[in-house]
Structures are given as C-alpha cells and as structure tokens.
Tab-separated table of C-alpha atoms in Angstrom:
chain	number	residue	atom	x	y	z
J	1	ALA	CA	31.336	54.275	4.550
J	2	LEU	CA	30.045	51.776	7.116
J	3	LYS	CA	27.926	54.441	8.798
J	4	GLN	CA	26.610	55.573	5.413
J	5	SER	CA	25.713	51.961	4.544
J	6	HIS	CA	24.010	51.546	7.922
J	7	ASN	CA	21.940	54.700	7.419
J	8	HIS	CA	20.983	53.595	3.913
J	9	LEU	CA	19.769	50.214	5.217
J	10	LYS	CA	17.874	51.899	8.055
J	11	ASN	CA	16.250	54.199	5.511
J	12	ILE	CA	15.065	51.209	3.456
J	13	LEU	CA	13.593	49.482	6.517
J	14	GLU	CA	11.841	52.601	7.758
J	15	THR	CA	10.164	53.235	4.401
J	16	SER	CA	9.342	49.573	3.748
J	17	PRO	CA	5.646	48.806	3.137
J	18	ILE	CA	6.191	45.631	5.180
J	19	ALA	CA	6.198	45.920	8.964
J	20	VAL	CA	9.741	45.356	10.256
J	21	GLY	CA	11.055	45.398	13.818
J	22	VAL	CA	13.752	44.168	16.141
J	23	TYR	CA	12.650	42.766	19.481
J	24	ASN	CA	14.825	42.306	22.575
J	25	PRO	CA	13.336	39.312	24.456
J	26	SER	CA	15.412	39.896	27.598
J	27	GLN	CA	14.154	43.482	27.926
J	28	LYS	CA	10.707	42.673	26.453
J	29	LYS	CA	10.752	45.740	24.263
J	30	LEU	CA	11.486	46.868	20.734
J	31	THR	CA	14.908	48.214	19.862
J	32	PHE	CA	13.829	49.104	16.326
J	33	SER	CA	10.590	49.406	14.362
J	34	ASN	CA	9.501	51.112	11.206
J	35	LYS	CA	6.386	53.296	10.966
J	36	THR	CA	4.536	50.636	8.985
J	37	CYS	CA	4.722	48.328	11.975
J	38	ALA	CA	3.462	50.964	14.441
J	39	ASN	CA	0.634	51.951	12.091
J	40	MET	CA	-0.346	48.321	11.577
J	41	PHE	CA	-0.982	47.951	15.298
J	42	GLY	CA	-2.565	51.413	15.661
J	43	PHE	CA	0.157	52.950	17.845
J	44	SER	CA	2.159	56.130	17.609
J	45	MET	CA	5.846	55.387	17.131
J	46	GLU	CA	6.664	56.504	20.681
J	47	ALA	CA	3.925	54.387	22.265
J	48	TRP	CA	4.792	51.412	20.067
J	49	LEU	CA	8.440	51.413	21.125
J	50	ASP	CA	7.318	51.331	24.763
J	51	HIS	CA	4.919	48.477	24.076
J	52	ASP	CA	5.734	44.760	24.377
J	53	PRO	CA	4.609	43.401	20.969
J	54	VAL	CA	4.301	39.889	22.393
J	55	ALA	CA	1.225	41.157	24.265
J	56	SER	CA	-0.451	41.762	20.910
J	57	TRP	CA	-0.862	38.056	20.265
J	58	LYS	CA	-4.445	36.854	20.415
J	59	HIS	CA	-3.870	33.286	21.564
J	60	GLU	CA	-1.677	32.504	24.535
J	61	GLN	CA	-0.983	28.931	23.380
J	62	GLU	CA	0.209	30.120	19.969
J	63	ARG	CA	2.493	32.632	21.643
J	64	LYS	CA	4.007	29.907	23.840
J	65	GLU	CA	4.565	27.653	20.822
J	66	CYS	CA	6.427	30.390	18.939
J	67	ILE	CA	8.599	31.234	21.948
J	68	GLU	CA	9.413	27.553	22.410
J	69	GLU	CA	10.266	27.201	18.731
J	70	TYR	CA	12.528	30.266	18.930
J	71	ARG	CA	14.358	28.929	21.986
J	72	LYS	CA	14.954	25.525	20.377
J	73	SER	CA	16.138	26.543	16.937
J	74	GLY	CA	16.454	30.254	16.399
J	75	ARG	CA	16.132	29.562	12.675
J	76	VAL	CA	14.044	31.620	10.308
J	77	SER	CA	10.445	30.660	10.890
J	78	THR	CA	7.175	31.720	9.307
J	79	ARG	CA	3.627	31.140	10.462
J	80	GLU	CA	0.148	32.626	10.322
J	81	VAL	CA	-0.934	34.244	13.593
J	82	LEU	CA	-3.933	36.168	14.867
J	83	LEU	CA	-2.854	39.550	16.289
J	84	VAL	CA	-4.652	42.320	18.169
J	85	ARG	CA	-4.417	46.053	17.413
J	86	ASN	CA	-4.394	48.842	19.962
J	87	ASP	CA	-8.150	49.308	19.513
J	88	ALA	CA	-8.734	45.582	20.286
J	89	SER	CA	-9.587	44.746	16.662
J	90	GLU	CA	-8.063	41.541	15.334
J	91	PHE	CA	-6.226	40.766	12.105
J	92	TRP	CA	-4.462	37.825	10.516
J	93	ALA	CA	-0.764	38.228	9.836
J	94	LEU	CA	2.091	36.296	8.283
J	95	LEU	CA	4.883	36.527	10.838
J	96	THR	CA	8.499	35.749	9.959
J	97	TRP	CA	11.307	35.985	12.467
J	98	GLU	CA	15.003	35.202	12.749
J	99	ARG	CA	17.488	35.282	15.620
J	100	ILE	CA	20.196	37.931	15.136
J	101	PHE	CA	22.903	39.756	17.081
J	102	TYR	CA	22.044	43.428	17.307
J	103	ARG	CA	23.882	45.888	19.511
J	104	ASP	CA	25.860	42.944	20.938
J	105	GLN	CA	22.737	41.176	22.135
J	106	LYS	CA	20.606	38.253	20.986
J	107	GLN	CA	17.516	39.782	19.477
J	108	ILE	CA	14.720	38.880	17.082
J	109	LEU	CA	14.326	40.436	13.674
J	110	PHE	CA	10.740	40.083	12.477
J	111	TRP	CA	8.574	40.908	9.465
J	112	ILE	CA	4.784	41.126	9.542
J	113	VAL	CA	2.441	41.092	6.542
J	114	ASP	CA	-1.274	41.729	7.044
J	115	ILE	CA	-3.080	38.853	5.282
J	116	THR	CA	-6.583	39.542	6.593
J	117	GLU	CA	-7.936	40.245	3.103
J	118	GLN	CA	-6.316	37.125	1.664
J	119	LYS	CA	-7.786	35.046	4.513
J	120	ARG	CA	-11.217	36.556	3.847
J	121	ILE	CA	-11.000	35.710	0.145
J	122	LEU	CA	-9.765	32.203	0.951
J	123	LEU	CA	-12.636	31.708	3.382
J	124	GLN	CA	-15.112	32.868	0.734
J	125	MET	CA	-13.573	30.449	-1.763
J	126	GLU	CA	-13.798	27.587	0.732
J	127	GLN	CA	-17.416	28.474	1.498
J	128	ALA	CA	-18.212	28.661	-2.230
J	129	LYS	CA	-16.499	25.286	-2.743
J	130	ALA	CA	-18.452	23.773	0.144
J	131	MET	CA	-21.705	25.160	-1.276
J	132	ALA	CA	-20.877	23.774	-4.732
J	133	GLU	CA	-20.075	20.356	-3.257
J	134	GLN	CA	-23.294	20.446	-1.244
J	135	ALA	CA	-25.262	21.391	-4.369
J	136	THR	CA	-23.672	18.453	-6.188
J	137	ARG	CA	-24.599	16.129	-3.319
J	138	PHE	CA	-28.175	17.428	-3.343
J	139	LYS	CA	-28.345	16.895	-7.104
J	140	SER	CA	-27.018	13.352	-6.771
J	141	GLU	CA	-29.407	12.559	-3.932
J	142	PHE	CA	-32.292	14.022	-5.934
J	143	LEU	CA	-31.370	11.912	-8.976
J	144	ALA	CA	-31.025	8.815	-6.814
J	145	HIS	CA	-34.426	9.342	-5.168
J	146	MET	CA	-36.102	10.188	-8.463
J	147	SER	CA	-34.554	7.130	-10.110
J	148	HIS	CA	-36.037	4.929	-7.387
J	149	GLU	CA	-39.409	6.673	-7.611
J	150	ILE	CA	-39.574	6.364	-11.404
J	151	ARG	CA	-38.324	2.784	-11.434
J	152	THR	CA	-41.230	1.541	-9.293
J	153	PRO	CA	-44.023	2.486	-11.751
J	154	MET	CA	-41.800	1.516	-14.693
J	155	ASN	CA	-41.475	-1.998	-13.287
J	156	ALA	CA	-45.272	-2.124	-13.179
J	157	VAL	CA	-45.488	-0.993	-16.836
J	158	VAL	CA	-42.966	-3.642	-17.904
J	159	GLY	CA	-44.511	-6.352	-15.723
J	160	PHE	CA	-48.120	-5.798	-16.756
J	161	SER	CA	-47.220	-5.379	-20.421
J	162	HIS	CA	-45.458	-8.765	-20.157
J	163	LEU	CA	-48.616	-10.285	-18.651
J	164	ALA	CA	-50.760	-8.615	-21.315
J	165	LEU	CA	-48.656	-10.263	-24.025
J	166	GLN	CA	-49.616	-13.678	-22.580
J	167	THR	CA	-53.308	-12.972	-23.183
J	168	GLU	CA	-55.322	-13.139	-26.389
J	169	LEU	CA	-54.651	-9.981	-28.350
J	170	THR	CA	-55.161	-8.899	-31.906
J	171	GLU	CA	-52.039	-8.650	-34.008
J	172	GLN	CA	-52.128	-4.843	-33.776
J	173	GLN	CA	-52.665	-4.880	-29.980
J	174	HIS	CA	-49.809	-7.373	-29.549
J	175	ASP	CA	-47.548	-5.085	-31.568
J	176	TYR	CA	-48.494	-2.034	-29.461
J	177	VAL	CA	-48.009	-3.800	-26.109
J	178	ASN	CA	-44.748	-5.314	-27.327
J	179	LYS	CA	-43.454	-1.841	-28.206
J	180	ILE	CA	-44.570	-0.531	-24.794
J	181	GLN	CA	-42.616	-3.317	-23.101
J	182	LEU	CA	-39.462	-2.704	-25.163
J	183	ALA	CA	-39.628	1.045	-24.491
J	184	GLY	CA	-40.164	0.293	-20.798
J	185	HIS	CA	-37.069	-1.923	-20.679
J	186	ASN	CA	-34.997	0.746	-22.416
J	187	LEU	CA	-36.191	3.416	-20.010
J	188	LEU	CA	-35.429	1.165	-17.043
J	189	ARG	CA	-31.846	0.792	-18.286
J	190	VAL	CA	-31.492	4.581	-18.486
J	191	ILE	CA	-32.924	4.940	-14.963
J	192	ASN	CA	-30.505	2.312	-13.618
J	193	ASP	CA	-27.580	4.128	-15.252
J	194	ILE	CA	-28.664	7.411	-13.622
J	195	LEU	CA	-28.929	5.649	-10.267
J	196	VAL	CA	-25.404	4.220	-10.558
J	197	LEU	CA	-24.027	7.619	-11.636
J	198	SER	CA	-25.723	9.265	-8.642
J	199	LYS	CA	-24.169	6.750	-6.289
J	200	ILE	CA	-20.728	7.303	-7.801
J	201	GLU	CA	-21.044	11.091	-7.394
J	202	ALA	CA	-22.234	10.650	-3.815
J	203	GLY	CA	-19.245	8.383	-3.099
J	204	LYS	CA	-21.587	5.556	-2.150
J	205	ILE	CA	-20.983	3.079	-4.943
J	206	CYS	CA	-20.129	-0.293	-3.448
J	207	VAL	CA	-20.426	-3.969	-4.224
J	208	GLU	CA	-23.169	-5.485	-2.072
J	209	SER	CA	-23.132	-8.842	-0.359
J	210	ILE	CA	-26.711	-10.029	-0.070
J	211	ASP	CA	-28.557	-13.323	-0.495
J	212	PHE	CA	-29.839	-13.883	-4.025
J	213	SER	CA	-30.940	-16.576	-6.437
J	214	LEU	CA	-28.597	-17.123	-9.374
J	215	ASP	CA	-31.511	-18.575	-11.366
J	216	ASP	CA	-33.492	-15.364	-10.855
J	217	VAL	CA	-30.609	-13.183	-12.117
J	218	LEU	CA	-30.052	-15.312	-15.224
J	219	GLU	CA	-33.765	-15.612	-15.979
J	220	HIS	CA	-34.180	-11.853	-15.636
J	221	VAL	CA	-31.343	-11.220	-18.121
J	222	CYS	CA	-32.838	-13.739	-20.564
J	223	ASP	CA	-36.390	-12.376	-20.162
J	224	LEU	CA	-35.142	-8.833	-20.670
J	225	LEU	CA	-33.386	-9.634	-23.957
J	226	ARG	CA	-35.234	-12.645	-25.359
J	227	LEU	CA	-37.632	-10.546	-27.447
J	228	LYS	CA	-34.732	-8.585	-28.875
J	229	ALA	CA	-33.046	-11.845	-29.887
J	230	GLU	CA	-36.255	-13.335	-31.317
J	231	ASP	CA	-36.844	-10.225	-33.431
J	232	LYS	CA	-33.520	-10.970	-35.154
J	233	GLY	CA	-34.239	-14.709	-35.371
J	234	LEU	CA	-31.494	-15.583	-32.890
J	235	GLU	CA	-31.509	-18.496	-30.470
J	236	MET	CA	-30.601	-17.820	-26.827
J	237	LEU	CA	-29.007	-20.633	-24.859
J	238	LEU	CA	-28.141	-20.888	-21.173
J	239	PHE	CA	-25.586	-23.406	-19.894
J	240	HIS	CA	-25.882	-23.681	-16.136
J	241	PRO	CA	-24.380	-26.894	-14.607
J	242	TRP	CA	-26.628	-28.560	-12.020
J	243	ASP	CA	-23.856	-28.826	-9.394
J	244	ILE	CA	-23.369	-25.047	-9.105
J	245	PRO	CA	-25.244	-23.691	-6.032
J	246	ARG	CA	-28.348	-21.653	-6.885
J	247	GLN	CA	-28.547	-19.665	-3.647
J	248	LEU	CA	-25.578	-17.342	-3.320
J	249	LYS	CA	-24.421	-14.225	-1.488
J	250	GLY	CA	-23.150	-11.337	-3.601
J	251	ASP	CA	-24.309	-8.388	-5.698
J	252	PRO	CA	-27.114	-9.523	-8.035
J	253	LEU	CA	-27.671	-6.005	-9.415
J	254	ARG	CA	-24.055	-5.573	-10.616
J	255	LEU	CA	-23.948	-9.128	-11.950
J	256	GLY	CA	-27.193	-8.557	-13.818
J	257	GLN	CA	-25.966	-5.246	-15.240
J	258	VAL	CA	-22.734	-6.767	-16.550
J	259	LEU	CA	-24.472	-9.779	-18.108
J	260	THR	CA	-27.203	-7.578	-19.617
J	261	ASN	CA	-24.584	-5.347	-21.247
J	262	LEU	CA	-22.618	-8.311	-22.612
J	263	VAL	CA	-25.662	-10.180	-23.932
J	264	SER	CA	-27.206	-7.024	-25.388
J	265	ASN	CA	-23.943	-6.285	-27.177
J	266	ALA	CA	-23.750	-9.861	-28.473
J	267	ILE	CA	-27.278	-9.625	-29.898
J	268	LYS	CA	-26.499	-6.231	-31.443
J	269	PHE	CA	-23.577	-7.616	-33.485
J	270	THR	CA	-25.085	-11.005	-34.385
J	271	GLU	CA	-27.273	-11.263	-37.478
J	272	ASN	CA	-27.916	-15.007	-37.411
J	273	GLY	CA	-27.148	-18.017	-35.261
J	274	LEU	CA	-27.161	-17.923	-31.489
J	275	VAL	CA	-26.072	-16.140	-28.313
J	276	SER	CA	-25.184	-18.231	-25.275
J	277	ILE	CA	-24.548	-17.551	-21.589
J	278	GLN	CA	-22.329	-20.059	-19.824
J	279	VAL	CA	-21.692	-20.395	-16.092
J	280	SER	CA	-18.739	-22.464	-14.921
J	281	GLU	CA	-17.049	-23.101	-11.598
J	282	MET	CA	-13.456	-21.943	-11.212
J	283	SER	CA	-12.792	-22.717	-7.556
J	284	ARG	CA	-14.638	-23.520	-4.333
J	285	SER	CA	-13.961	-23.530	-0.599
J	286	THR	CA	-16.140	-24.348	2.393
J	287	ASP	CA	-17.906	-20.967	2.337
J	288	SER	CA	-17.226	-19.430	-1.080
J	289	ILE	CA	-17.294	-20.172	-4.783
J	290	MET	CA	-15.750	-18.375	-7.749
J	291	LEU	CA	-17.857	-18.465	-10.896
J	292	GLN	CA	-16.978	-17.510	-14.450
J	293	PHE	CA	-19.677	-16.096	-16.724
J	294	SER	CA	-19.088	-16.244	-20.475
J	295	VAL	CA	-21.168	-14.769	-23.274
J	296	GLU	CA	-20.572	-16.186	-26.748
J	297	ASP	CA	-22.170	-15.349	-30.072
J	298	THR	CA	-21.922	-16.224	-33.761
J	299	GLY	CA	-21.643	-12.590	-34.788
J	300	ILE	CA	-18.973	-10.571	-36.557
J	301	GLY	CA	-16.394	-10.918	-33.767
J	302	LEU	CA	-13.473	-8.590	-33.089
J	303	SER	CA	-10.028	-8.105	-34.576
J	304	GLU	CA	-6.947	-8.347	-32.349
J	305	SER	CA	-6.554	-4.542	-32.271
J	306	GLU	CA	-10.227	-4.081	-31.341
J	307	ILE	CA	-9.931	-6.621	-28.529
J	308	THR	CA	-7.058	-4.592	-27.034
J	309	HIS	CA	-8.975	-1.331	-27.463
J	310	ILE	CA	-12.265	-2.370	-25.819
J	311	PHE	CA	-10.578	-3.094	-22.503
J	312	GLN	CA	-9.503	0.535	-22.148
J	313	PRO	CA	-11.758	2.752	-19.969
J	314	PHE	CA	-14.745	4.115	-21.937
J	315	GLY	CA	-13.470	2.494	-25.117
J	316	GLN	CA	-15.425	0.514	-27.692
J	317	ALA	CA	-14.620	-1.009	-31.045
J	318	ASP	CA	-17.675	0.355	-32.837
J	319	SER	CA	-18.325	4.038	-32.227
C-alpha cells in the first residue's frame, strides 16, 4: 500500500504542469525531476539529471543570497529569479523551495513556474502607467504655461479698461468699457483657477513666503469687486488698524484669492447695506505676526445647519 501510494504521488509529480524537482546540495545534482522541469530548461531528461540546476541561475549574487537563506532557515521560501535555459535564453521564474529529507538525506524540494509572460504584461502596464502620468504632467504644464501666457494680455485688458473708465466717455462707451472690464476680471478668475489646478496636478502647489504689501493686496481685492458692489448699491468698508505692519512676508496670491472669494460671496448674497473687510492682530513676536481677516455683510446670513455644511470639502449652502 505504501509503495502504491508512493507510485501514485510520483505519477502526479511527473505529469504536473508545474516544474518540480528534488536537488541534493551535497552531490550538486538532481535526485528527481519531472519532464516539465527538463523541458522548461531545454534539456532531455537524461541530460537534465546530470546537470547542476544551480548553474542555470543568471545572477551570481542572487544565487548566493538564496543559498544563504536556505542554510539559515530551511523554511519554505518563494522569490522571483532570472534563469537561463540550455540555449542561453533567459526567462523569469517564480521559485519555491523547501528543505526535506529524501532517501535519508537533506535535500531541497523545489517548484518552478515560468512567469515571463506575466512579467512582460506587468512591464507593459507599468510603461503605460508611466506614459499616462507623463501625459498628465505635460497637460498640467501646458495649462500652467498657457494660463500665464493668457493672464499677461488679460491684465492689460483689465488695466487699460480701468484707465479708460477714468476718461471722458459717452454713457454708451462707459457701459461697453465697463462690461469689458467685468468680463476681463471674470476671465482672470477662471485663468487663476486653472493655474492652481495645474499646480495641484503637478504636485507643486505650495504656500509662498515672499515680501508683499498688505495694502496692495487689500486694495486689489476692493478694486476687483467695488464695481460689483456699486451695481447693487452696496457700501464697501475696510477696517485696517494703523499699528498693523504694511510690509509683510507671506503668500499674497493665496491671501488675495481667499479674500476675493469671501467678499464676492458676501456681495452675491447681500441685497442692501454693506460689506466690510476687517483686519485684526491676534498675536505678535519679534519676527512674526498672526493676522485675522474677517468679511461681514448685511445679507441673508446662514442657518446653523448651513454653517456646519459649508465647512465640508466642496460643500456650499446654496447650490
């Protein structure tokens, strides 16, 4: 019964589609191998049994690492290795081995699965992923460059239309130039949003620390939105204590964007009364100051539930 069981097991191993073998490290030769294993390496069964399979490893260092791992633990181990066939062609394999006693000797039972095709597919996927990421980077860089290029002439349109409004114009001309300026401001906001999005996609979004004038930032926000407020008959007020330093180091662009969004929103939901921007000092040390910017309006306000909702990412009270 034992012999019959042994023959049955041997039969299974010999017909297995997975390469299986038993290696005797002291004799440096195989004591068992199935045909799948011999065929995988391009040997006849007779030649394969006379061959030292360790010599079929491509990299000497990898071979030494596996031998060292076997000597230390002897546990079941699996790793990807690059092997060489009889005709010198190379292939990737998943090698699993385990220390066993076979014919009263310490030997190594191993399984080999050819994963060359899987590695090729994986490589193609990685290359496709890299190409897609590169395409995304190119797109982001293109958008960033185009945003800068478009913003320069748009600033000229907005600036000169502002100057034109200070000259003597007919009522119709004033209306046309005013509309040009408003459209220019709106387009600039879209361009700035594209620029920020491009930086986020490129992983380059960061808060700057540069010298800037606080007066310039606040005046720019007020100039940008004053016409919008006047069209609705709203008063815009700016409370800026004299003892707060005017020359600061920080990110004027981000500060301006946040204040512009808050003030624009305040004007949008205020039908009469005023919108105010307040700057107050929270703390100060020898080389830094923390400022609080508040935007208040006499508009419709928010309910308690809406206040909670608007501080969620991408959330707003009015859709």
